[in-house]
Short mmCIF file of N, CA and C in Angstrom, two decimals:
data_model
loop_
_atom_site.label_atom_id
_atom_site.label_comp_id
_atom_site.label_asym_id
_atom_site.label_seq_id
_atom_site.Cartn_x
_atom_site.Cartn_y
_atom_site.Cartn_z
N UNK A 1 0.82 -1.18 0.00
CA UNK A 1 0.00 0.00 0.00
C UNK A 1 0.87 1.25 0.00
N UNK A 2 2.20 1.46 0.70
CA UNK A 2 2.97 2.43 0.86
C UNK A 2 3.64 2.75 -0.11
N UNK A 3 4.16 1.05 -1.17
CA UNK A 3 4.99 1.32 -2.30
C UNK A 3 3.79 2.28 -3.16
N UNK A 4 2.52 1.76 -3.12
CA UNK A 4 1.35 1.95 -4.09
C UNK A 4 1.56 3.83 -3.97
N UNK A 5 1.21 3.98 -3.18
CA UNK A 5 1.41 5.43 -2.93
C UNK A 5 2.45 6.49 -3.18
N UNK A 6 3.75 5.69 -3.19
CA UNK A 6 4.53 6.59 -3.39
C UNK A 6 5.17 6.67 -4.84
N UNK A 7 4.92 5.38 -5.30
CA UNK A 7 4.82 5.44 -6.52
C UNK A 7 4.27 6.30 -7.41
N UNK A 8 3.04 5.78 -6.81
CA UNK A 8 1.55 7.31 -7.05
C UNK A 8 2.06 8.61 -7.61
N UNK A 9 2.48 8.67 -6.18
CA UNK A 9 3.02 9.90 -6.57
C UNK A 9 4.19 10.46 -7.16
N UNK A 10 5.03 9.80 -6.80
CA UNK A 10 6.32 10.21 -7.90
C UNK A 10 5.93 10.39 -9.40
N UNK A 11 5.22 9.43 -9.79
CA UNK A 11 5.10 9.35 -11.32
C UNK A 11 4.10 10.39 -11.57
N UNK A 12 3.15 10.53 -10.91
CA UNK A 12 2.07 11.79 -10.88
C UNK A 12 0.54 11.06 -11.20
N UNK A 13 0.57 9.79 -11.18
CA UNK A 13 -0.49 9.26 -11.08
C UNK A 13 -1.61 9.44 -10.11
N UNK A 14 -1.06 9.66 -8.71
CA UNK A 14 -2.14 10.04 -7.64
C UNK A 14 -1.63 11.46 -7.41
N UNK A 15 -3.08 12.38 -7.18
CA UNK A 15 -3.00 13.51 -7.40
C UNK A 15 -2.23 13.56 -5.48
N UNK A 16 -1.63 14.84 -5.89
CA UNK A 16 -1.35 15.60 -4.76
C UNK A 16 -2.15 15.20 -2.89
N UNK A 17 -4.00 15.43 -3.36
CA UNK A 17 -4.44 15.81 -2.28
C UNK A 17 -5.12 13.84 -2.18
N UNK A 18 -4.59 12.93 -2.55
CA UNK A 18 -4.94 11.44 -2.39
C UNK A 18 -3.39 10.94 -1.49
N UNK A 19 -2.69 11.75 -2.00
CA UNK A 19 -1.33 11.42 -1.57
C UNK A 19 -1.27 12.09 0.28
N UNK A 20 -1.71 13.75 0.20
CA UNK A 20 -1.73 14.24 1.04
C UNK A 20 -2.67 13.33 2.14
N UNK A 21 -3.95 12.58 1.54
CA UNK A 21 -4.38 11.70 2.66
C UNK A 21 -4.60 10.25 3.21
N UNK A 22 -3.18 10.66 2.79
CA UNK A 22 -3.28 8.48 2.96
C UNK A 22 -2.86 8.49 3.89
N UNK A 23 -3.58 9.17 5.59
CA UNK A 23 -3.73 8.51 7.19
C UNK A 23 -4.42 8.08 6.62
N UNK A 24 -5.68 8.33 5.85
CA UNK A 24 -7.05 7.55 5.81
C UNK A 24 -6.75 6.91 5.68
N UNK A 25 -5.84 6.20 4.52
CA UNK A 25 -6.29 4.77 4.23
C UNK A 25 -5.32 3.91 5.00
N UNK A 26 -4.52 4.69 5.63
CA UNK A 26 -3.27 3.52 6.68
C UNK A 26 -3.42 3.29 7.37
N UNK A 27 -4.55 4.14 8.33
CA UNK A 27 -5.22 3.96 9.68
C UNK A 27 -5.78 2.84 9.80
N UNK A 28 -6.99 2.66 8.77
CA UNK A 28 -7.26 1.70 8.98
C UNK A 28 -6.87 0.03 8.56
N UNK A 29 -6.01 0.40 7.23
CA UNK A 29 -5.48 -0.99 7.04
C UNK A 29 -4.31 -1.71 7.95
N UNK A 30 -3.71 -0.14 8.79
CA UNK A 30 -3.16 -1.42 10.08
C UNK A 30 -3.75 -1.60 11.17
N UNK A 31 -4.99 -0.94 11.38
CA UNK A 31 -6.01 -0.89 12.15
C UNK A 31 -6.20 -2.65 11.76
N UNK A 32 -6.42 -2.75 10.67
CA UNK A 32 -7.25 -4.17 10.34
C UNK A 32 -5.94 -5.42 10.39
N UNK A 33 -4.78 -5.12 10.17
CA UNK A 33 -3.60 -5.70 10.28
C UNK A 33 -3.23 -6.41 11.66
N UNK A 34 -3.17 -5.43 12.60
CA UNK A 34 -3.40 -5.38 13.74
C UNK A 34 -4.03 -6.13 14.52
N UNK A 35 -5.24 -5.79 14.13
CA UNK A 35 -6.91 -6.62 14.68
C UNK A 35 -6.44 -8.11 14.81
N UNK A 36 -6.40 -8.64 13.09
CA UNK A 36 -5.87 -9.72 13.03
C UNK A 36 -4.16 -10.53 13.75
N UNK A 37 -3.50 -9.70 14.13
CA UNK A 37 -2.67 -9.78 14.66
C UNK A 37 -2.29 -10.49 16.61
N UNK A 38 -3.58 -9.96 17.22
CA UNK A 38 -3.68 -9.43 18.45
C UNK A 38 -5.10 -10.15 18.86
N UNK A 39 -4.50 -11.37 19.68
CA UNK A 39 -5.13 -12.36 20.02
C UNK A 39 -6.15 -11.82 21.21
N UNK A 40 -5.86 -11.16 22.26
CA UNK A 40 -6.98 -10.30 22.86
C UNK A 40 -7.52 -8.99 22.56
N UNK A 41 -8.03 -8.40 23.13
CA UNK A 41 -8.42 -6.69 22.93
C UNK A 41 -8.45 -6.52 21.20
N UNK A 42 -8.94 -7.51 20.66
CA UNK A 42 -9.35 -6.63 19.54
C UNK A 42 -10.63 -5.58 19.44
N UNK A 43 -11.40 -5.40 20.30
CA UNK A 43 -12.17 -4.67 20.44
C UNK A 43 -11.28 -3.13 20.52
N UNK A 44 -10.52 -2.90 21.23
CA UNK A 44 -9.69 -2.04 21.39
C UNK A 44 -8.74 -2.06 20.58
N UNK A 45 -8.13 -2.41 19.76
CA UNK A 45 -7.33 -1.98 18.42
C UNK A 45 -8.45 -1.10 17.31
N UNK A 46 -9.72 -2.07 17.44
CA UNK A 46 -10.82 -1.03 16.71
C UNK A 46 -11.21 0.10 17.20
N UNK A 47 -11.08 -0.20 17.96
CA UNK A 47 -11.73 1.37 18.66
C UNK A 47 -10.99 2.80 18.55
N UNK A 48 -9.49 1.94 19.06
CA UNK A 48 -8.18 3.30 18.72
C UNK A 48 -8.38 3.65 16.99
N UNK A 49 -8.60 2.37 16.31
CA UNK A 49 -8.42 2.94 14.91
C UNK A 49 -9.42 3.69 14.70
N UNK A 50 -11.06 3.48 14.95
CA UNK A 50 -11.88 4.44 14.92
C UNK A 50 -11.51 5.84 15.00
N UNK A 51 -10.79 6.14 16.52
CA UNK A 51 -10.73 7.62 16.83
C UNK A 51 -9.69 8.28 16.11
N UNK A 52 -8.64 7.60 15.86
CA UNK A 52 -6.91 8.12 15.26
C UNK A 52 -8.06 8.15 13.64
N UNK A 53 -8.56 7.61 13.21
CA UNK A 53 -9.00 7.67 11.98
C UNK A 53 -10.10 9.03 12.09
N UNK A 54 -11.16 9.29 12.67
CA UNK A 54 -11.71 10.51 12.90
C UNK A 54 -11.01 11.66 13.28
N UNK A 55 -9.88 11.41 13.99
CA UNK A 55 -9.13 12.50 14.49
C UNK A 55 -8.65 12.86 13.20
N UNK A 56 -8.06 12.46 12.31
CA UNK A 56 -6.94 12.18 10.62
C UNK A 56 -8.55 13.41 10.11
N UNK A 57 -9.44 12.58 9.74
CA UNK A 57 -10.39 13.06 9.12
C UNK A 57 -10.68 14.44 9.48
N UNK A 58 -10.71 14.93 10.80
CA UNK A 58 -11.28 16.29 11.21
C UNK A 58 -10.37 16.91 10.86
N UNK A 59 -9.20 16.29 11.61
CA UNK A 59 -7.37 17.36 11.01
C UNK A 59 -7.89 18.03 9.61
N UNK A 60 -7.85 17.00 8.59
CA UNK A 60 -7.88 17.32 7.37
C UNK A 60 -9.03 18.08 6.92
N UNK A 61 -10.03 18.12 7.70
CA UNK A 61 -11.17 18.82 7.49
C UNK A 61 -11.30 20.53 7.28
N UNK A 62 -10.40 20.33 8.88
CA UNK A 62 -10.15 22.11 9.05
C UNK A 62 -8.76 22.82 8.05
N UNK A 63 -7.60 21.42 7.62
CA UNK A 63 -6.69 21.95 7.45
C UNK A 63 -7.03 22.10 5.80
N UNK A 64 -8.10 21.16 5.55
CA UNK A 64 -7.74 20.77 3.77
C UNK A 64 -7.12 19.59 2.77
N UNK A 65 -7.48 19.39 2.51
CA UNK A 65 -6.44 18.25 1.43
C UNK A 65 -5.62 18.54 0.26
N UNK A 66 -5.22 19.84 0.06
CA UNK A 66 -4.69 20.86 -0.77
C UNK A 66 -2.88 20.71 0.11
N UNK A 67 -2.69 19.93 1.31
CA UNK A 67 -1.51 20.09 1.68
C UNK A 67 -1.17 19.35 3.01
N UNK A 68 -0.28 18.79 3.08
CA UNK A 68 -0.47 17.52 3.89
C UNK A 68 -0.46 17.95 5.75
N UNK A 69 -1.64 17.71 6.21
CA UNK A 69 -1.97 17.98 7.64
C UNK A 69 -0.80 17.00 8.80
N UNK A 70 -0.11 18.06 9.13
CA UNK A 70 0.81 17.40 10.35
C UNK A 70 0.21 16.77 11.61
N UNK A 71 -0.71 17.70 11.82
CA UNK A 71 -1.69 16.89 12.97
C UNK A 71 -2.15 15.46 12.28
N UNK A 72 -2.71 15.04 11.22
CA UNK A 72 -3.32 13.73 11.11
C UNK A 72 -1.72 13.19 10.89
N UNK A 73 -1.08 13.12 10.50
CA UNK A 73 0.14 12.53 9.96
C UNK A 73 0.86 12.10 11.80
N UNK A 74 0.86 13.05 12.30
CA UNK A 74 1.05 12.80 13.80
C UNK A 74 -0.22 11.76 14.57
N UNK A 75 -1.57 11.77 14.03
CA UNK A 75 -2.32 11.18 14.79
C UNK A 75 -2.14 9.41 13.96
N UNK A 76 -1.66 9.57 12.89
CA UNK A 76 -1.46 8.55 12.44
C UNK A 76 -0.21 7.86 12.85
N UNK A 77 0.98 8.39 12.89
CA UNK A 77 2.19 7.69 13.50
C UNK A 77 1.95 7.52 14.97
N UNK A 78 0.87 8.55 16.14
CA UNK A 78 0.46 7.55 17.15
C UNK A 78 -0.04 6.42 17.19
N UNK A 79 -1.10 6.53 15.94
CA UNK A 79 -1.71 4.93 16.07
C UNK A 79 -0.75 3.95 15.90
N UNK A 80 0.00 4.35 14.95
CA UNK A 80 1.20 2.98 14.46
C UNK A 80 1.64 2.86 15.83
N UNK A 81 2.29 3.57 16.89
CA UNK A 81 2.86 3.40 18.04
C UNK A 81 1.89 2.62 19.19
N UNK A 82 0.94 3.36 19.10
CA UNK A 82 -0.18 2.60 20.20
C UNK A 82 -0.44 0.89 19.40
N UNK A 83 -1.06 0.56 17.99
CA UNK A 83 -0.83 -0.97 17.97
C UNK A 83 0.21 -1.26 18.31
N UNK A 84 1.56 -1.08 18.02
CA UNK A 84 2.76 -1.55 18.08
C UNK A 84 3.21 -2.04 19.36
N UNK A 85 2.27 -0.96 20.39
CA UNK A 85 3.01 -1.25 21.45
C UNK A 85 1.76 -2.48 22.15
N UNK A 86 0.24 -2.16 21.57
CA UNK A 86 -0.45 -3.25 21.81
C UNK A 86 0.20 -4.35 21.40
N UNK A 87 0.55 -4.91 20.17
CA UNK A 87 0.91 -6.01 19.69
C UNK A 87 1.95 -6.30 20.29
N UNK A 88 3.12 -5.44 21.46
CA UNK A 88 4.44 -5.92 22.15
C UNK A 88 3.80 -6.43 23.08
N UNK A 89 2.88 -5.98 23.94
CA UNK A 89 1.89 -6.16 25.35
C UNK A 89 1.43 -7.72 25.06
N UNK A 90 0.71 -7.56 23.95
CA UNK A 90 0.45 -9.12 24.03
C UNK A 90 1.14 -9.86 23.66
N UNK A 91 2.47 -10.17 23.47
CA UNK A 91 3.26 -11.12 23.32
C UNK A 91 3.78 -11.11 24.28
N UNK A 92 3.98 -10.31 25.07
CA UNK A 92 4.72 -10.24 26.65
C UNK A 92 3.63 -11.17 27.41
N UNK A 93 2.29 -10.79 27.46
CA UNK A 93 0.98 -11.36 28.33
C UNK A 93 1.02 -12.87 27.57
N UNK A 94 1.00 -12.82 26.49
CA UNK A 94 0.74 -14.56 26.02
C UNK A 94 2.03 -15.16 25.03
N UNK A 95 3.11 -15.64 25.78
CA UNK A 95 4.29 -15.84 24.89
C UNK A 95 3.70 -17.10 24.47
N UNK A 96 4.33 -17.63 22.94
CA UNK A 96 4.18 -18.83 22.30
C UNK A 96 5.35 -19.44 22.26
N UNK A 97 5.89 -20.59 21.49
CA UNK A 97 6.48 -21.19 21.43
C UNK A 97 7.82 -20.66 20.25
N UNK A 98 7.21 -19.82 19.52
CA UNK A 98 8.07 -19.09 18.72
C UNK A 98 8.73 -17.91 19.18
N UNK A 99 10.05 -17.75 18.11
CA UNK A 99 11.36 -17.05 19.05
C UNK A 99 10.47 -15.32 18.45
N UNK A 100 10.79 -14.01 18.94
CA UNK A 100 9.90 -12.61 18.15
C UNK A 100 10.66 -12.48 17.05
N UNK A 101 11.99 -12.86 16.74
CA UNK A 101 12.57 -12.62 15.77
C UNK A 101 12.49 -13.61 14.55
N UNK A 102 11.78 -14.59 14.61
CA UNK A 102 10.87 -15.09 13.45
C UNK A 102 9.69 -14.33 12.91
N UNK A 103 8.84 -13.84 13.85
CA UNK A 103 7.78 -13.44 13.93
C UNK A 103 7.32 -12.13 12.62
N UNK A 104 6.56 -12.00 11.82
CA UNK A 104 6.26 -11.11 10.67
C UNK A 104 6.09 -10.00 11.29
N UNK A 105 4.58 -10.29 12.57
CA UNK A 105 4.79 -8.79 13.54
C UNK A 105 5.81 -8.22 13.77
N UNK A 106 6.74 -8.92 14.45
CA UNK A 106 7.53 -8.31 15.11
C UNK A 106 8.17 -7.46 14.43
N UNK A 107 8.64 -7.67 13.19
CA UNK A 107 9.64 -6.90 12.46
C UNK A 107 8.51 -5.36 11.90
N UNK A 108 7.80 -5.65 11.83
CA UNK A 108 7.26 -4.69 11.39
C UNK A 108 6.58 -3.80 12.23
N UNK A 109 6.50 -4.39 13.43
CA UNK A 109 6.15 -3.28 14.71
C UNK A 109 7.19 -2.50 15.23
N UNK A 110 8.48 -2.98 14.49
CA UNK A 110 9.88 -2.21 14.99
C UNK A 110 10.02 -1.35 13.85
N UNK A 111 9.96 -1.57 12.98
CA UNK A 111 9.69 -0.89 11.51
C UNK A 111 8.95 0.15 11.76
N UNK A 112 7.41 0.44 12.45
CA UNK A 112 6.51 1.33 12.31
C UNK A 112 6.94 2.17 13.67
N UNK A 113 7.17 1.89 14.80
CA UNK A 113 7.45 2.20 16.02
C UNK A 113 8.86 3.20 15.65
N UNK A 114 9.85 2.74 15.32
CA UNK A 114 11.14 3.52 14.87
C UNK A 114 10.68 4.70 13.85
N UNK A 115 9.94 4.30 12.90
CA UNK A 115 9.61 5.46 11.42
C UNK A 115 8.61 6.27 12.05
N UNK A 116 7.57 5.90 13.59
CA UNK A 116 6.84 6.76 13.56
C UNK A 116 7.71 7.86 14.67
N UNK A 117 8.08 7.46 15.61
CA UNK A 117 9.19 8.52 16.69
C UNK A 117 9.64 9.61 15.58
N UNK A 118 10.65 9.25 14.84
CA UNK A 118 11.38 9.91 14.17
C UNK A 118 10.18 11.23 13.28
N UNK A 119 9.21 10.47 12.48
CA UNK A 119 8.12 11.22 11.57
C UNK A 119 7.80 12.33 12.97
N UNK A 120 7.07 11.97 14.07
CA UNK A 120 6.54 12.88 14.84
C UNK A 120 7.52 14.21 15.28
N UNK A 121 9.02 13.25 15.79
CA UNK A 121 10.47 14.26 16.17
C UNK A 121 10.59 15.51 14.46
N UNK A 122 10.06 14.82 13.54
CA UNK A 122 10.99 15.81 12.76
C UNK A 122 9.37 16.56 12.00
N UNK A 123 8.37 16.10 11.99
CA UNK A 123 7.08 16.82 11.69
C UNK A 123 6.38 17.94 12.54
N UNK A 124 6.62 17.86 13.71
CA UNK A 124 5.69 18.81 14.87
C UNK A 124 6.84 20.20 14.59
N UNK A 125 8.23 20.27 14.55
CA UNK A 125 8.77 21.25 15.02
C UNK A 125 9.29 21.69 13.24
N UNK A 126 8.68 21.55 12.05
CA UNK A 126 9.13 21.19 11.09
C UNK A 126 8.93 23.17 10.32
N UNK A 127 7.97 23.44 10.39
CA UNK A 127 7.67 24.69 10.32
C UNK A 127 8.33 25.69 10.94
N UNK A 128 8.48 25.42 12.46
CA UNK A 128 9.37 26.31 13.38
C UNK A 128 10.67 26.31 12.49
N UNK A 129 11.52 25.02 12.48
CA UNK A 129 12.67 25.31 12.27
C UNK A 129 12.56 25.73 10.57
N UNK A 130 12.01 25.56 10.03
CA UNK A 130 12.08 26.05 8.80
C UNK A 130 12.28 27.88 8.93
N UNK A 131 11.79 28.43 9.73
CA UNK A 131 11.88 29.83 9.81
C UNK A 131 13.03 30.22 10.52
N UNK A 132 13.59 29.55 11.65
CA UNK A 132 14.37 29.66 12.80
C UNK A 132 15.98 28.87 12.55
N UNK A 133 15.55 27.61 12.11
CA UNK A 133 17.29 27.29 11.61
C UNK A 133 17.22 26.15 10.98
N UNK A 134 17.20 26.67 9.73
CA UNK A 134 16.82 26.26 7.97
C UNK A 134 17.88 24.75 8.11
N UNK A 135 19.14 25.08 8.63
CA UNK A 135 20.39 24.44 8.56
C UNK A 135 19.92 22.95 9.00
N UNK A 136 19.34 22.97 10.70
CA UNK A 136 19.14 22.05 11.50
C UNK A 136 17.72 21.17 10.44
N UNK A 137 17.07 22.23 10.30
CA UNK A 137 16.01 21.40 9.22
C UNK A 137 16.35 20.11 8.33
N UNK A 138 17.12 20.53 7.84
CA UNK A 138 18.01 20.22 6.61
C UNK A 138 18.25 18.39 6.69
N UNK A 139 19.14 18.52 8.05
CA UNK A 139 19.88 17.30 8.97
C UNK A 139 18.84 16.69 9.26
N UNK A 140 17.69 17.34 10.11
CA UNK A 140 16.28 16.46 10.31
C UNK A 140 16.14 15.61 8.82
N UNK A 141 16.04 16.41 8.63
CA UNK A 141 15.12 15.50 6.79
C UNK A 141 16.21 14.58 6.31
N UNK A 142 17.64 14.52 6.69
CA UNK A 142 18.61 14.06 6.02
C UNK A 142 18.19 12.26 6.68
N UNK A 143 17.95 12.54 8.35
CA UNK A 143 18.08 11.87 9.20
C UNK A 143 16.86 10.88 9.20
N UNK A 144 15.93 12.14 9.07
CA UNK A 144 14.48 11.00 8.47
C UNK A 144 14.63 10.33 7.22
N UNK A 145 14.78 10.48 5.94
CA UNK A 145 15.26 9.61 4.72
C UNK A 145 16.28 8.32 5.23
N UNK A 146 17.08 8.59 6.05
CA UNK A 146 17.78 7.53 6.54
C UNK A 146 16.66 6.31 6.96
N UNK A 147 16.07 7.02 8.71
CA UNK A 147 15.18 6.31 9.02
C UNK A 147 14.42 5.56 8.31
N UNK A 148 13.74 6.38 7.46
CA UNK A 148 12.50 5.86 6.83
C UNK A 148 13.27 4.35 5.70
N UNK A 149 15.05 4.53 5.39
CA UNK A 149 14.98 3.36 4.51
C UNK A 149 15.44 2.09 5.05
N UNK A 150 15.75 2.68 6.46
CA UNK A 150 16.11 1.79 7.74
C UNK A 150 14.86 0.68 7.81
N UNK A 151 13.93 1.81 7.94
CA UNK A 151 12.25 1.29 8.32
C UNK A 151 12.05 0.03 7.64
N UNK A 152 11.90 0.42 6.04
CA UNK A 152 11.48 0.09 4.87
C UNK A 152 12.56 -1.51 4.82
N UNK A 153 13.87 -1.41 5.18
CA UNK A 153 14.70 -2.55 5.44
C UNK A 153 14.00 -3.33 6.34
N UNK A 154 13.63 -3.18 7.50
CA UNK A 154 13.13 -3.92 8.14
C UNK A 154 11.53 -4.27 7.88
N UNK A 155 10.53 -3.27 7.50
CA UNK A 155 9.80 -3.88 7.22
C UNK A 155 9.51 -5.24 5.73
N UNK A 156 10.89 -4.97 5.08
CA UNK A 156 10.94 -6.27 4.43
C UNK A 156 11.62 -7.33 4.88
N UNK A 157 12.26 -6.95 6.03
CA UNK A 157 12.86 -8.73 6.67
C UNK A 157 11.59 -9.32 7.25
N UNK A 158 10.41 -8.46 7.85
CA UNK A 158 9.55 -8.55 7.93
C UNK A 158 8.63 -9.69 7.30
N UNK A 159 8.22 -9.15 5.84
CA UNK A 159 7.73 -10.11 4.56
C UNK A 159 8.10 -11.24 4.39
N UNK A 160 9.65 -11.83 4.85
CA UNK A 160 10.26 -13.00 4.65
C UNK A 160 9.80 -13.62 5.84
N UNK A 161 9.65 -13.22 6.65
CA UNK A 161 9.11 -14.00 8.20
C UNK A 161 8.04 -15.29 7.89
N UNK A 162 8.39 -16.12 8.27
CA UNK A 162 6.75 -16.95 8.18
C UNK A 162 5.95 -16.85 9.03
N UNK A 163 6.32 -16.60 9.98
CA UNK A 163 5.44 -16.66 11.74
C UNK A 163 4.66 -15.73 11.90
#
């Protein structure tokens, strides 16, 4: 879904303001990822995705889809953090017989958990420093591209997982 998107957009196939709102559609497909993931409290993986997904929606409501809303983009890398850390909780509460580093979750809850810290560290203060010290900006974004292919590494050791 992420390659789908960015593809999208590089090539110019998905317009600007489809690109600008894909919390919508990530919220809930790891909302649903998740669900399936997370042997108790799935009632509560839905529920968070409900609100992080309404919260995305209002963001964008007041802000527009003409330009990508930091608040939903932030309410969306919480959700990735809140399953992530649901899906750690319950493997701590119900261990199996398998090692986490087989595990498909696992790699990819370290994947989303790492890419979302970093997205929130370098998105909330992203405007400020753009006015205040262009320089430090710069290094943020250098540092996030890193992250994000860090991420993207692990969320494909991920894919190879069988577990």
């Amino acid at each position: 879904m992420v390659l789908i998107f960015e593809l999208g957009f590089i090539s110019k196939l998905i317009p600007n303001a489809v690109y600008h709102s894909s919390p919508l559609f990530y919220i809930p497909f790891f909302s649903y990822f998740f669900q399936s993931q997370i042997s108790m409290n799935k009632k509560l993986v839905a529920n968070f995705g409900i609100i992080f997904l309404i919260s995305s929606f209002v963001f964008f409501s007041l802000e527009g889809f003409d330009k990508y809303s930091v608040l939903a983009g932030t309410s969306m890398s919480i959700a990735y953090i809140v399953y992530c850390l649901l899906w750690f909780l319950s493997q701590v509460i119900n261990p199996d017989q398998y090692s986490l580093l087989k595990k498909q979750t696992f790699w990819i809850s370290c994947s989303l958990i790492i890419w979302s810290v970093f997205f929130i560290f370098r998105s909330i203060p992203m405007y400020w420093l753009n006015i205040h010290d262009y320089a430090f900006l710069i290094q943020i974004n250098i540092g996030f591209q890193i992250i994000t292919i860090f991420s993207y590494l692990l969320f494909l050791k991920g894919l190879f997982c069988k577990i």
